[in-house]
Amino acid sequence: MARPLCVHSFNQPLHVVIMQFLSFRPFVLVCTLILAGNSQAQDQVGQATRWQYSADQLRPFWRGDVVEQESVLFVRGSESDEARGSVLFPIREIVSVRSSSGDITYQQGVDYRFVPGTREIVIPVGSRVVTTPPSALRRPAKSQRHQLTHRDGNGEILFGAKLEYHQMQTHVTYRKADTAWPVSMPSFDPASLPKTLQKLRDRRAVSIVLLGDSISTGCNASGWGGGAPFQPAYQDLFAEHLRRHFQSDVELTNLSVGGQSTPWGITMIDQVTACQPDLVILAFGMNDSAGRSAEEFGENTATMINNTRAQCPNAEFILISPMLGNRDWVRLNHDVFPQYRDQLASLCEPGIALADLTSVWGEFMKRKKDSDLTGNGVNHPNDFGHRVYAQVLSALLVE
């Protein structure tokens, strides 16, 4: 059976200027040339802030000396107050602080300051860095399309439909003063996904199928939202990293649909197997958490694996245990996420690997605020979060 074409979802808009001369009068010609010049200048600005593949951005944040473009939302008490935010690791040196779109670079000592060896960055009054009062992160009860009641009963959490949080966040690249990271992270093991790894090493075509919920559709990555720097979602970052690292043809088919959970996933297996996948990524849990037990979640995942292998016996799997959502949202049951992770871990064997984002986010929330990392305010990652997803997946296959 022929494989379907790779489904790419970089969501990067094409800037095409179509000039149609209606006459050759000098005035019209001059105006046309001016418009063309302005368009070229806008294109140059756009290219300067447009995402480009870099292996450094896909290097696991827990390894190495530098953390690339970690997101921080700086919160201030009032217009006359300094704003503060924290990064994951103690800072030895800040390489850059930039707007989330990448078009503004801020100046140390003027726009921000920090004490080496600490994780906190301070934004003084008058800085160009975007700062946000806590009130801007809330909305009145029943004033939004999605009711996101705050746990303290004081209105609702601001819902970010596209890039609302992205535009309030700032990207910090820095060198670590301390590299300690207490969470057990995925590491390269050639016996974990041996068939996929061998095909990649042999530079043979690899078919990857992703089945998941709205996180896996790419929600709230800047590319998905149509804003600078137009970074792709985690699955496209992962596939591109494999292509570049192995110089292999990697086809990605994304069957994910927002709002879905594991029972729906079972109904999609015929579409998964139609792609003749070498690697299947199953990425559920966020929507299951509204009321599904860990046991049922594990059984549904096992059914998806078994039904896929009944038709594609050589298929291998990565099981993603999801990020944690905002603890201030009353509808999320946070207790079930570690249980889901444990269910997925119990299914692992040669050919089935775990990408544990749940434990990663648990440690994130000890060091940062949810608003630093969220894409929509409640249960989607931002650009940095999508890169972390891709880094964890890549660590399983890239040595």
JSON list of C-alpha atoms in Angstrom, two decimals, residues 11 19 26 35 49 58 60 66 80 146 173 191 223 240 320 341 354 358:
[
{"chain": "A", "resi": 11, "resn": "ASN", "atom": "CA", "xyz": [1.62, 27.25, 9.19]},
{"chain": "A", "resi": 19, "resn": "MET", "atom": "CA", "xyz": [1.65, 43.82, -8.90]},
{"chain": "A", "resi": 26, "resn": "PRO", "atom": "CA", "xyz": [4.28, 58.05, -14.49]},
{"chain": "A", "resi": 35, "resn": "LEU", "atom": "CA", "xyz": [4.68, 50.16, -2.72]},
{"chain": "A", "resi": 49, "resn": "THR", "atom": "CA", "xyz": [11.86, 37.38, 12.97]},
{"chain": "A", "resi": 58, "resn": "LEU", "atom": "CA", "xyz": [16.27, 21.20, 19.86]},
{"chain": "A", "resi": 60, "resn": "PRO", "atom": "CA", "xyz": [17.52, 19.15, 25.49]},
{"chain": "A", "resi": 66, "resn": "VAL", "atom": "CA", "xyz": [22.82, 27.18, 27.65]},
{"chain": "A", "resi": 80, "resn": "SER", "atom": "CA", "xyz": [4.85, 52.09, 39.65]},
{"chain": "A", "resi": 146, "resn": "HIS", "atom": "CA", "xyz": [-14.95, 28.89, 27.35]},
{"chain": "A", "resi": 173, "resn": "THR", "atom": "CA", "xyz": [18.62, 32.83, 26.54]},
{"chain": "A", "resi": 191, "resn": "ALA", "atom": "CA", "xyz": [17.15, -0.97, 22.09]},
{"chain": "A", "resi": 223, "resn": "GLY", "atom": "CA", "xyz": [3.24, 29.20, 13.69]},
{"chain": "A", "resi": 240, "resn": "GLU", "atom": "CA", "xyz": [12.46, 18.25, 11.05]},
{"chain": "A", "resi": 320, "resn": "ILE", "atom": "CA", "xyz": [3.38, 10.87, 25.51]},
{"chain": "A", "resi": 341, "resn": "ARG", "atom": "CA", "xyz": [2.06, 8.45, 33.25]},
{"chain": "A", "resi": 354, "resn": "LEU", "atom": "CA", "xyz": [7.64, 6.79, 27.05]},
{"chain": "A", "resi": 358, "resn": "THR", "atom": "CA", "xyz": [4.18, 15.06, 33.05]}
]
